[in-house]
Tab-separated table of C-alpha atoms and ligand atoms in Angstrom:
chain	number	residue	atom	x	y	z
J	98	MET	CA	91.852	122.879	93.956
J	99	TYR	CA	95.558	123.524	93.650
J	100	THR	CA	97.173	121.294	96.172
J	101	ARG	CA	100.713	121.254	97.409
J	102	LEU	CA	102.266	117.905	98.083
J	103	PHE	CA	104.409	117.504	101.186
J	104	GLY	CA	102.830	120.477	102.861
J	105	ARG	CA	99.350	121.836	102.707
J	106	LEU	CA	97.949	118.764	101.060
J	107	ARG	CA	98.426	116.626	104.103
J	108	GLY	CA	95.953	118.541	106.216
J	109	GLU	CA	93.485	118.702	103.370
J	110	LEU	CA	93.601	114.992	102.869
J	111	VAL	CA	93.021	114.272	106.506
J	112	ALA	CA	90.070	116.626	106.399
J	113	SER	CA	88.675	114.705	103.454
J	114	ALA	CA	88.852	111.389	105.286
J	115	PRO	CA	85.124	111.000	106.048
J	116	HIS	CA	84.210	110.510	102.400
J	117	ARG	CA	86.692	107.680	102.059
J	118	MET	CA	85.121	104.425	101.101
J	119	GLN	CA	84.892	101.572	103.562
J	120	GLY	CA	85.655	98.145	102.074
J	121	ALA	CA	88.276	97.324	99.489
J	122	SER	CA	85.775	97.599	96.691
J	123	THR	CA	82.524	98.936	98.031
J	124	PRO	CA	80.408	99.970	95.071
J	125	ASN	CA	79.320	103.602	94.779
J	126	MET	CA	82.741	105.077	95.472
J	127	GLY	CA	83.666	108.429	94.190
J	128	ARG	CA	87.002	109.008	92.623
J	129	LEU	CA	89.646	106.536	91.491
J	130	VAL	CA	93.157	106.551	90.125
J	131	MET	CA	93.895	103.489	88.002
J	132	LYS	CA	97.568	102.862	87.255
J	133	PHE	CA	98.707	100.396	84.597
J	134	GLY	CA	102.284	99.138	84.385
J	135	GLY	CA	104.333	98.335	81.300
J	136	THR	CA	103.193	94.736	80.822
J	137	SER	CA	99.557	95.862	81.036
J	138	VAL	CA	100.013	98.248	78.092
J	139	ALA	CA	102.565	96.168	76.188
J	140	ASP	CA	100.637	96.165	72.906
J	141	ILE	CA	97.450	97.539	71.370
J	142	GLU	CA	95.400	94.506	72.352
J	143	ARG	CA	96.345	94.967	76.010
J	144	ILE	CA	95.704	98.686	75.787
J	145	ARG	CA	92.200	97.831	74.624
J	146	ASN	CA	91.878	95.522	77.613
J	147	VAL	CA	92.942	98.411	79.877
J	148	ALA	CA	90.349	100.642	78.225
J	149	ARG	CA	87.667	98.085	79.095
J	150	HIS	CA	88.850	98.015	82.717
J	151	VAL	CA	88.521	101.781	82.803
J	152	LYS	CA	85.110	101.625	81.168
J	153	ARG	CA	83.981	99.180	83.847
J	154	GLU	CA	84.765	101.734	86.560
J	155	VAL	CA	83.280	104.629	84.599
J	156	ASP	CA	80.089	102.651	84.043
J	157	ALA	CA	79.961	101.999	87.777
J	158	GLY	CA	79.771	105.751	88.248
J	159	HIS	CA	83.307	106.649	89.248
J	160	GLU	CA	85.403	109.622	88.288
J	161	VAL	CA	88.637	108.178	86.934
J	162	ALA	CA	92.167	109.369	86.339
J	163	VAL	CA	94.352	106.759	84.668
J	164	VAL	CA	98.140	106.763	84.985
J	165	ALA	CA	100.023	104.820	82.331
J	166	SER	CA	103.563	103.460	82.150
J	167	ALA	CA	105.462	103.010	78.915
J	168	MET	CA	105.019	99.754	77.012
J	169	ALA	CA	107.088	96.950	78.555
J	170	GLY	CA	110.687	97.151	77.359
J	171	THR	CA	110.339	100.642	75.912
J	172	THR	CA	112.053	102.557	78.693
J	173	ASN	CA	114.956	100.096	78.710
J	174	ARG	CA	115.400	100.626	75.005
J	175	LEU	CA	115.271	104.413	75.336
J	176	VAL	CA	117.830	104.317	78.150
J	177	GLU	CA	120.053	102.124	76.000
J	178	TRP	CA	119.783	104.506	73.068
J	179	CYS	CA	120.960	107.399	75.253
J	180	ARG	CA	123.939	105.328	76.341
J	181	GLU	CA	124.730	104.378	72.762
J	182	ALA	CA	124.556	107.985	71.641
J	183	SER	CA	127.022	108.936	74.342
J	184	VAL	CA	128.050	107.206	77.527
J	185	LEU	CA	128.234	110.523	79.350
J	186	HIS	CA	124.990	112.103	78.233
J	187	ASP	CA	123.219	115.226	79.418
J	188	ALA	CA	120.633	114.208	82.029
J	189	ARG	CA	118.163	116.800	80.700
J	190	GLU	CA	118.219	115.187	77.286
J	191	TYR	CA	118.018	111.725	78.832
J	192	ASP	CA	114.749	112.833	80.411
J	193	THR	CA	113.518	114.220	77.094
J	194	VAL	CA	114.109	110.816	75.545
J	195	VAL	CA	112.896	108.439	78.254
J	196	ALA	CA	109.734	110.439	79.023
J	197	SER	CA	108.522	109.707	75.502
J	198	GLY	CA	107.437	106.133	76.302
J	199	GLU	CA	104.640	107.382	78.541
J	200	GLN	CA	103.624	110.040	76.034
J	201	VAL	CA	102.878	107.261	73.560
J	202	THR	CA	100.849	105.062	75.915
J	203	SER	CA	98.834	107.941	77.383
J	204	GLY	CA	97.806	109.003	73.878
J	205	LEU	CA	97.037	105.453	72.755
J	206	LEU	CA	94.981	104.764	75.838
J	207	ALA	CA	92.969	107.953	75.313
J	208	ILE	CA	92.294	106.814	71.747
J	209	ALA	CA	91.265	103.336	72.928
J	210	LEU	CA	88.935	104.853	75.517
J	211	GLN	CA	87.339	107.130	72.946
J	212	ALA	CA	86.808	104.075	70.756
J	213	GLU	CA	84.859	102.569	73.680
J	214	GLY	CA	82.646	105.640	73.658
J	215	ILE	CA	84.300	107.240	76.688
J	216	ASN	CA	85.221	110.865	76.892
J	217	ALA	CA	88.975	110.858	77.543
J	218	ARG	CA	91.925	113.215	77.324
J	219	SER	CA	95.661	112.585	77.759
J	220	TRP	CA	97.904	114.762	79.926
J	221	GLN	CA	101.669	114.997	79.863
J	222	GLY	CA	103.503	116.025	83.013
J	223	TRP	CA	104.112	119.541	81.687
J	224	GLN	CA	100.467	120.049	80.818
J	225	LEU	CA	98.878	119.586	84.251
J	226	PRO	CA	101.558	120.466	85.374
J	227	ILE	CA	103.272	117.929	87.610
J	228	SER	CA	106.002	120.150	89.042
J	229	THR	CA	109.158	118.446	90.194
J	230	SER	CA	112.611	119.206	91.523
J	231	GLU	CA	115.402	119.698	89.033
J	232	ALA	CA	117.086	116.356	89.812
J	233	HIS	CA	116.901	114.987	86.280
J	234	ALA	CA	116.387	111.215	86.073
J	235	SER	CA	115.402	111.070	89.737
J	236	ALA	CA	113.210	114.123	90.242
J	237	ARG	CA	110.830	114.489	93.167
J	238	ILE	CA	107.260	115.641	92.736
J	239	LEU	CA	106.616	118.957	94.476
J	240	ASP	CA	103.189	120.035	93.255
J	241	ILE	CA	100.393	118.695	91.146
J	242	ASN	CA	97.639	120.893	89.866
J	243	GLY	CA	94.552	118.722	89.824
J	244	THR	CA	92.086	121.565	89.253
J	245	GLU	CA	91.519	120.983	85.567
J	246	LEU	CA	91.083	117.241	85.974
J	247	VAL	CA	88.447	117.651	88.657
J	248	LYS	CA	86.653	120.313	86.650
J	249	ARG	CA	86.475	118.007	83.670
J	250	PHE	CA	85.206	115.098	85.799
J	251	LYS	CA	82.325	117.294	86.831
J	252	GLU	CA	81.594	119.169	83.631
J	253	ARG	CA	82.255	116.588	80.936
J	254	SER	CA	82.544	113.229	82.693
J	255	GLU	CA	85.968	113.104	81.101
J	256	VAL	CA	88.514	110.470	82.013
J	257	ALA	CA	92.018	111.875	82.484
J	258	VAL	CA	94.880	109.775	81.138
J	259	VAL	CA	98.056	111.016	82.784
J	260	ALA	CA	101.490	110.049	81.488
J	261	GLY	CA	103.347	108.445	84.385
J	262	PHE	CA	107.012	108.868	85.262
J	263	GLN	CA	107.360	112.432	84.002
J	264	GLY	CA	107.023	115.996	85.203
J	265	ILE	CA	108.404	119.443	84.607
J	266	HIS	CA	110.864	121.592	86.493
J	267	PRO	CA	109.012	124.903	86.519
J	268	ALA	CA	111.961	127.323	86.663
J	269	THR	CA	113.719	125.804	83.640
J	270	GLY	CA	110.626	124.483	81.891
J	271	ARG	CA	112.441	121.222	81.183
J	272	ILE	CA	110.857	117.766	81.194
J	273	THR	CA	111.961	115.628	84.158
J	274	THR	CA	111.515	111.951	85.055
J	275	LEU	CA	111.079	110.363	88.462
J	276	GLY	CA	113.509	107.438	88.365
J	277	ARG	CA	112.832	103.906	87.155
J	278	GLY	CA	109.486	102.573	88.243
J	279	GLY	CA	108.366	106.163	88.818
J	280	SER	CA	104.868	105.883	87.398
J	281	ASP	CA	103.782	104.267	90.680
J	282	THR	CA	104.801	107.512	92.323
J	283	SER	CA	102.993	109.539	89.669
J	284	ALA	CA	99.835	107.558	90.371
J	285	VAL	CA	99.923	108.038	94.134
J	286	ALA	CA	100.732	111.733	93.747
J	287	VAL	CA	97.838	112.254	91.330
J	288	ALA	CA	95.576	110.387	93.758
J	289	ALA	CA	96.659	112.719	96.554
J	290	ALA	CA	96.221	115.817	94.404
J	291	ILE	CA	92.689	114.995	93.259
J	292	ARG	CA	91.837	113.423	96.618
J	293	ALA	CA	90.956	110.082	95.120
J	294	ASP	CA	89.272	107.540	97.335
J	295	ARG	CA	91.748	104.928	96.238
J	296	CYS	CA	94.692	104.373	93.933
J	297	ASP	CA	94.458	101.042	92.106
J	298	ILE	CA	97.742	99.643	90.863
J	299	TYR	CA	97.036	97.171	88.057
J	300	THR	CA	100.063	95.004	87.540
J	301	ASP	CA	101.288	91.575	86.484
J	302	VAL	CA	100.851	90.105	89.951
J	303	ASP	CA	97.551	89.930	91.795
J	304	GLY	CA	98.721	91.518	95.013
J	305	VAL	CA	101.428	91.651	97.639
J	306	TYR	CA	102.563	88.272	98.953
J	307	THR	CA	104.053	87.250	102.288
J	308	THR	CA	107.226	86.610	100.298
J	309	ASP	CA	108.225	85.916	96.713
J	310	PRO	CA	106.005	83.006	95.569
J	311	ARG	CA	108.712	81.862	93.163
J	312	VAL	CA	110.885	81.046	96.163
J	313	VAL	CA	108.170	79.922	98.535
J	314	PRO	CA	105.279	78.333	96.640
J	315	ARG	CA	103.276	78.427	99.847
J	316	ALA	CA	103.465	82.220	100.051
J	317	ARG	CA	100.083	83.807	100.632
J	318	ARG	CA	98.582	86.904	99.162
J	319	LEU	CA	97.941	89.493	101.860
J	320	ASP	CA	94.492	91.072	101.981
J	321	LYS	CA	95.893	94.141	103.689
J	322	ILE	CA	99.276	95.495	104.594
J	323	ALA	CA	100.107	98.649	106.551
J	324	PHE	CA	101.979	101.502	104.868
J	325	GLU	CA	104.997	101.069	107.163
J	326	GLU	CA	105.211	97.359	106.439
J	327	MET	CA	104.895	97.863	102.711
J	328	LEU	CA	107.562	100.541	102.839
J	329	GLU	CA	109.916	98.041	104.473
J	330	MET	CA	108.931	95.251	102.066
J	331	ALA	CA	109.575	97.491	99.059
J	332	SER	CA	112.821	98.919	100.420
J	333	LEU	CA	114.110	95.487	101.385
J	334	GLY	CA	113.626	93.665	98.132
J	335	ALA	CA	109.952	93.165	97.227
J	336	LYS	CA	109.688	94.722	93.789
J	337	VAL	CA	105.970	95.339	93.583
J	338	MET	CA	106.082	99.140	93.775
J	339	GLN	CA	108.580	101.985	93.710
J	340	VAL	CA	109.657	102.762	97.275
J	341	ARG	CA	108.985	106.462	96.917
J	342	SER	CA	105.383	105.805	95.938
J	343	ILE	CA	104.773	104.077	99.272
J	344	GLU	CA	106.365	106.939	101.185
J	345	LEU	CA	104.062	109.318	99.413
J	346	ALA	CA	101.019	107.128	100.046
J	347	MET	CA	101.902	106.960	103.728
J	348	VAL	CA	102.395	110.708	104.106
J	349	HIS	CA	99.170	111.528	102.291
J	350	GLN	CA	97.191	108.511	103.516
J	351	VAL	CA	96.388	107.385	99.986
J	352	ARG	CA	94.881	103.898	100.088
J	353	VAL	CA	96.546	101.801	97.423
J	354	PHE	CA	95.072	98.596	96.025
J	355	VAL	CA	97.423	96.241	94.143
J	356	ARG	CA	95.572	93.981	91.713
J	357	SER	CA	96.016	92.062	88.470
J	358	SER	CA	95.472	93.690	85.097
J	359	PHE	CA	95.128	90.304	83.422
J	360	ASP	CA	91.660	89.553	84.755
J	361	ARG	CA	89.235	90.049	81.920
J	362	PRO	CA	87.131	93.126	82.643
J	363	GLU	CA	84.007	91.198	81.509
J	364	ASP	CA	84.605	88.558	84.202
J	365	ILE	CA	84.759	90.986	87.097
J	366	ASP	CA	81.659	91.090	89.248
J	367	PRO	CA	81.303	94.664	90.504
J	368	HIS	CA	79.607	93.426	93.670
J	369	VAL	CA	82.428	91.146	94.790
J	370	SER	CA	85.765	92.330	96.172
J	371	PRO	CA	88.412	91.548	93.572
J	372	PRO	CA	91.552	89.682	94.603
J	373	GLY	CA	94.341	92.016	95.544
J	374	THR	CA	96.117	93.680	98.435
J	375	LEU	CA	95.094	96.911	100.088
J	376	ILE	CA	97.961	99.043	101.381
J	377	CYS	CA	96.438	101.171	104.088
J	378	ASP	CA	96.747	102.680	107.524
J	379	GLU	CA	97.355	100.124	110.250
J	380	SER	CA	94.161	101.210	111.989
J	381	GLU	CA	92.250	99.609	109.092
J	382	ILE	CA	93.790	96.219	109.756
J	383	MET	CA	91.827	94.188	112.247
J	384	GLU	CA	93.788	91.005	112.789
J	385	GLN	CA	97.424	91.998	112.919
J	386	GLN	CA	99.854	89.110	112.672
J	387	VAL	CA	103.186	89.456	114.450
J	388	VAL	CA	105.033	88.896	111.182
J	389	THR	CA	103.484	90.087	107.926
J	390	GLY	CA	106.126	89.247	105.383
J	391	ILE	CA	109.672	88.285	104.559
J	392	ALA	CA	111.733	90.228	102.061
J	393	PHE	CA	115.131	89.307	100.752
J	394	SER	CA	117.777	90.673	98.495
J	395	LYS	CA	120.838	89.118	96.955
J	396	ASP	CA	122.000	92.451	95.604
J	397	GLU	CA	124.034	93.081	98.728
J	398	ALA	CA	127.728	93.272	99.415
J	399	GLN	CA	129.498	93.291	102.743
J	400	ILE	CA	132.533	95.366	103.612
J	401	SER	CA	134.407	94.864	106.876
J	402	ILE	CA	137.046	97.242	108.120
J	403	ARG	CA	139.403	95.407	110.458
J	404	ARG	CA	141.190	96.959	113.401
J	405	VAL	CA	139.827	100.372	112.751
J	406	GLN	CA	140.791	102.982	115.320
J	407	ASP	CA	138.244	103.354	118.089
J	408	LYS	CA	138.058	107.105	118.525
J	409	PRO	CA	135.611	109.949	117.871
J	410	GLY	CA	135.216	110.937	114.236
J	411	VAL	CA	136.097	107.603	112.693
J	412	ALA	CA	132.549	106.695	111.640
J	413	ALA	CA	132.211	110.129	110.067
J	414	SER	CA	135.466	109.694	108.179
J	415	ILE	CA	134.167	106.416	106.718
J	416	PHE	CA	130.545	107.191	105.981
J	417	GLY	CA	131.071	110.825	104.961
J	418	PRO	CA	133.015	109.940	101.796
J	419	LEU	CA	130.569	107.100	101.017
J	420	ALA	CA	127.650	109.502	101.249
J	421	GLU	CA	129.437	111.994	99.033
J	422	ALA	CA	129.982	109.225	96.512
J	423	ASN	CA	126.215	108.645	96.633
J	424	ILE	CA	126.612	105.108	97.941
J	425	ASN	CA	123.721	103.875	99.990
J	426	VAL	CA	124.979	102.214	103.139
J	427	ASP	CA	122.510	99.877	104.752
J	428	MET	CA	123.398	97.611	107.680
J	429	ILE	CA	126.108	99.012	109.927
J	430	VAL	CA	127.514	96.867	112.697
J	431	GLN	CA	130.349	98.005	114.926
J	432	ASN	CA	131.761	96.027	117.771
J	433	VAL	CA	132.479	97.540	121.142
J	434	SER	CA	136.228	97.637	121.314
J	435	GLY	CA	137.892	95.128	123.650
J	436	ASP	CA	141.197	96.895	124.036
J	437	GLY	CA	139.887	100.449	123.715
J	438	VAL	CA	142.200	101.014	120.780
J	439	THR	CA	140.763	99.278	117.742
J	440	THR	CA	137.562	97.551	116.693
J	441	ASP	CA	135.913	95.982	113.625
J	442	LEU	CA	133.234	97.690	111.608
J	443	THR	CA	130.995	95.983	109.035
J	444	PHE	CA	128.465	97.505	106.677
J	445	THR	CA	126.576	96.579	103.525
J	446	VAL	CA	126.157	98.407	100.237
J	447	PRO	CA	124.308	97.528	97.014
J	448	ALA	CA	126.338	94.900	95.146
J	449	ALA	CA	126.578	97.240	92.165
J	450	ASP	CA	128.453	99.762	94.316
J	451	TYR	CA	130.826	97.265	95.927
J	452	GLU	CA	134.021	98.129	94.046
J	453	ARG	CA	133.326	101.833	94.210
J	454	ALA	CA	132.666	101.625	97.951
J	455	LYS	CA	135.893	99.733	98.592
J	456	GLY	CA	137.810	102.265	96.531
J	457	THR	CA	136.207	105.136	98.415
J	458	VAL	CA	137.143	103.696	101.817
J	459	ASP	CA	140.601	102.836	100.570
J	460	ARG	CA	141.253	106.402	99.446
J	461	ALA	CA	140.232	107.665	102.883
J	462	LYS	CA	142.473	105.161	104.678
J	463	GLY	CA	144.896	107.843	105.840
J	464	ARG	CA	142.151	109.714	107.634
J	465	ILE	CA	140.309	106.638	108.941
J	466	GLY	CA	143.214	104.517	110.096
J	467	TYR	CA	142.655	100.763	109.881
J	468	GLU	CA	144.570	97.571	109.225
J	469	ARG	CA	142.662	95.705	106.535
J	470	LEU	CA	139.600	95.772	104.327
J	471	ASP	CA	137.610	92.532	103.819
J	472	GLY	CA	134.589	92.112	101.623
J	473	ALA	CA	132.114	89.639	100.213
J	474	THR	CA	129.536	89.858	97.467
J	475	ASP	CA	128.024	86.393	97.873
J	476	VAL	CA	125.799	87.532	100.717
J	477	ALA	CA	122.063	88.018	101.032
J	478	LYS	CA	119.919	90.049	103.348
J	479	ILE	CA	116.785	88.447	104.746
J	480	SER	CA	114.313	90.777	106.447
J	481	VAL	CA	111.395	89.835	108.630
J	482	ILE	CA	108.730	92.525	108.788
J	483	GLY	CA	105.662	93.077	110.914
J	484	ILE	CA	104.060	95.873	112.871
J	485	GLY	CA	103.146	93.281	115.501
J	486	MET	CA	106.816	93.133	116.499
J	487	ARG	CA	106.363	96.406	118.326
J	488	SER	CA	104.453	94.589	121.030
J	489	HIS	CA	106.002	91.115	120.909
J	490	ALA	CA	109.332	90.087	122.386
J	491	GLY	CA	111.494	87.210	121.234
J	492	VAL	CA	110.470	87.315	117.570
J	493	ALA	CA	114.052	87.553	116.342
J	494	ALA	CA	115.370	85.006	118.863
J	495	ASN	CA	113.106	82.367	117.320
J	496	ALA	CA	114.623	83.072	113.926
J	497	PHE	CA	118.172	82.695	115.231
J	498	ARG	CA	117.305	79.310	116.662
J	499	ALA	CA	115.526	78.080	113.520
J	500	LEU	CA	118.394	79.144	111.262
J	501	ALA	CA	120.980	77.581	113.571
J	502	GLU	CA	119.099	74.275	113.359
J	503	ARG	CA	119.534	74.454	109.575
J	504	GLY	CA	123.237	75.215	109.947
J	505	ILE	CA	122.844	78.728	108.551
J	506	ASN	CA	125.395	81.171	109.875
J	507	ILE	CA	124.393	84.780	110.502
J	508	ARG	CA	127.013	87.359	109.585
J	509	ALA	CA	125.308	90.484	110.818
J	510	ILE	CA	122.004	91.507	112.387
J	511	THR	CA	120.166	94.797	112.471
J	512	THR	CA	116.826	95.535	114.052
J	513	SER	CA	114.254	98.270	114.131
J	514	GLU	CA	110.826	98.618	115.655
J	515	ILE	CA	108.969	96.668	112.994
J	516	LYS	CA	111.655	94.541	111.334
J	517	PHE	CA	114.938	92.753	111.691
J	518	SER	CA	117.417	91.927	108.954
J	519	LEU	CA	119.986	89.150	108.810
J	520	LEU	CA	122.989	88.978	106.540
J	521	ILE	CA	123.781	85.406	105.493
J	522	ASP	CA	125.646	83.533	102.764
J	523	ALA	CA	123.738	83.928	99.511
J	524	ALA	CA	123.709	80.178	98.930
J	525	PHE	CA	121.308	79.771	101.859
J	526	THR	CA	118.831	82.440	100.789
J	527	GLU	CA	116.006	80.152	99.681
J	528	LEU	CA	116.394	77.799	102.638
J	529	ALA	CA	116.423	80.689	105.091
J	530	VAL	CA	113.378	82.364	103.576
J	531	ARG	CA	111.411	79.103	103.564
J	532	THR	CA	112.437	78.283	107.122
J	533	LEU	CA	111.344	81.673	108.433
J	534	HIS	CA	108.175	81.669	106.370
J	535	SER	CA	107.061	78.452	108.088
J	536	LEU	CA	108.380	79.503	111.475
J	537	TYR	CA	106.124	82.568	111.562
J	538	GLY	CA	103.060	80.700	110.333
J	539	LEU	CA	102.924	82.394	106.965
J	540	ASP	CA	102.577	79.221	104.853
J	541	LYS	CA	99.202	78.742	103.270
F	818	LIG	N1	108.516	103.446	82.268
F	818	LIG	C1	109.253	103.782	83.420
F	818	LIG	C2	110.202	102.667	83.824
F	818	LIG	O1	110.295	101.669	83.231
F	818	LIG	C3	108.379	104.144	84.578
F	818	LIG	C4	107.505	103.019	85.067
F	818	LIG	O2	107.215	102.102	84.341
F	818	LIG	O3	107.083	103.087	86.217
F	818	LIG	O4	110.923	102.779	84.746
F	819	MG	MG1	106.663	99.136	87.891
């Protein structure tokens, strides 16, 4: 079964839908991917704990592929070493170095599984292979060959332990990595390739919450969230999973279950649904709330271009150079000109790119034509997300009123079908999030 991601695989997965399991943890499922993040494999004791989680699923009769991250802190250290060796280092060698963290944990986990009496084998990205683009340090998965894994499930009841985060660019034969947090994407891609019934993400939180519980203690864990909503949550600040992994799950309809790796495997009753959040197709969600969650990010900066000429080609002359500089522009708000000559244009960029973005616009000033550049980095973006917004009017208007009552000024607003985002002063972030969380009935 050699399956092509982004193309052929999609149809195949849809065709395989009938054998998908029903509930979040119905016993007697078939095939599982279990992904463990860095804190879950941080030392040998925790790796043993992971091995017992895997054993639990194997004993329940499942075919299992495990995807492992590097030990917590390891990738940071490897990245730092590359920087120390040379600030401007070769991205191919960076990948050679940073991919090693997952090589270690995949091998250790295979050893720990064998010690539990389980047949297990580790797989590096180049061995399967997991073929990727050549974009070193942020490669995209193109193909995964799951044939050998499936064969070994059947013939030897062998657990596959796949190193996350890494792949190979076939034409050059070089090791690649998928960008920070990329083992989530590895896990979903492996799940798609072997047509797993579910991809379990074991992590240091026990699911996806309506918002960050550190900011809103009354945040609730969601039982289910739709792919589209999760994609927005992840893109807009919730750090549970790599954004690309959700895109992939959505395209290939891979059901993803986020759960805690700190539960002791011995304490888990196989007949009871474990706590966690299922990320799934919206058709699987019975009671859809209007608002599902609230994401926020303080890593935003605002740039306003004052009295910019109001004529065709101006937006292109601003955002073209920013795109070339690889700066991600998010909210864009342009006023309709009053005098037909000039207008104001505001947009946001990641705070880390603020200076670079201002410099880029400044250098293009001759072509753009404007009077002044204003900016602010003490801003935050609050996003309200819910598929139910598609069929409900006035959801955003309620937020405007509630924030006004708290004296919170809104600098910019953008909306889409299933979310709206507000740019406010960073100092009001917590107050705004709490206010909206209560307003939409999300408090527990
Ligand atoms: N170890 C890699 C990182 O820290 C990949 C991952 O953990 O998902 O980014
Ligand atoms: Mg992670």
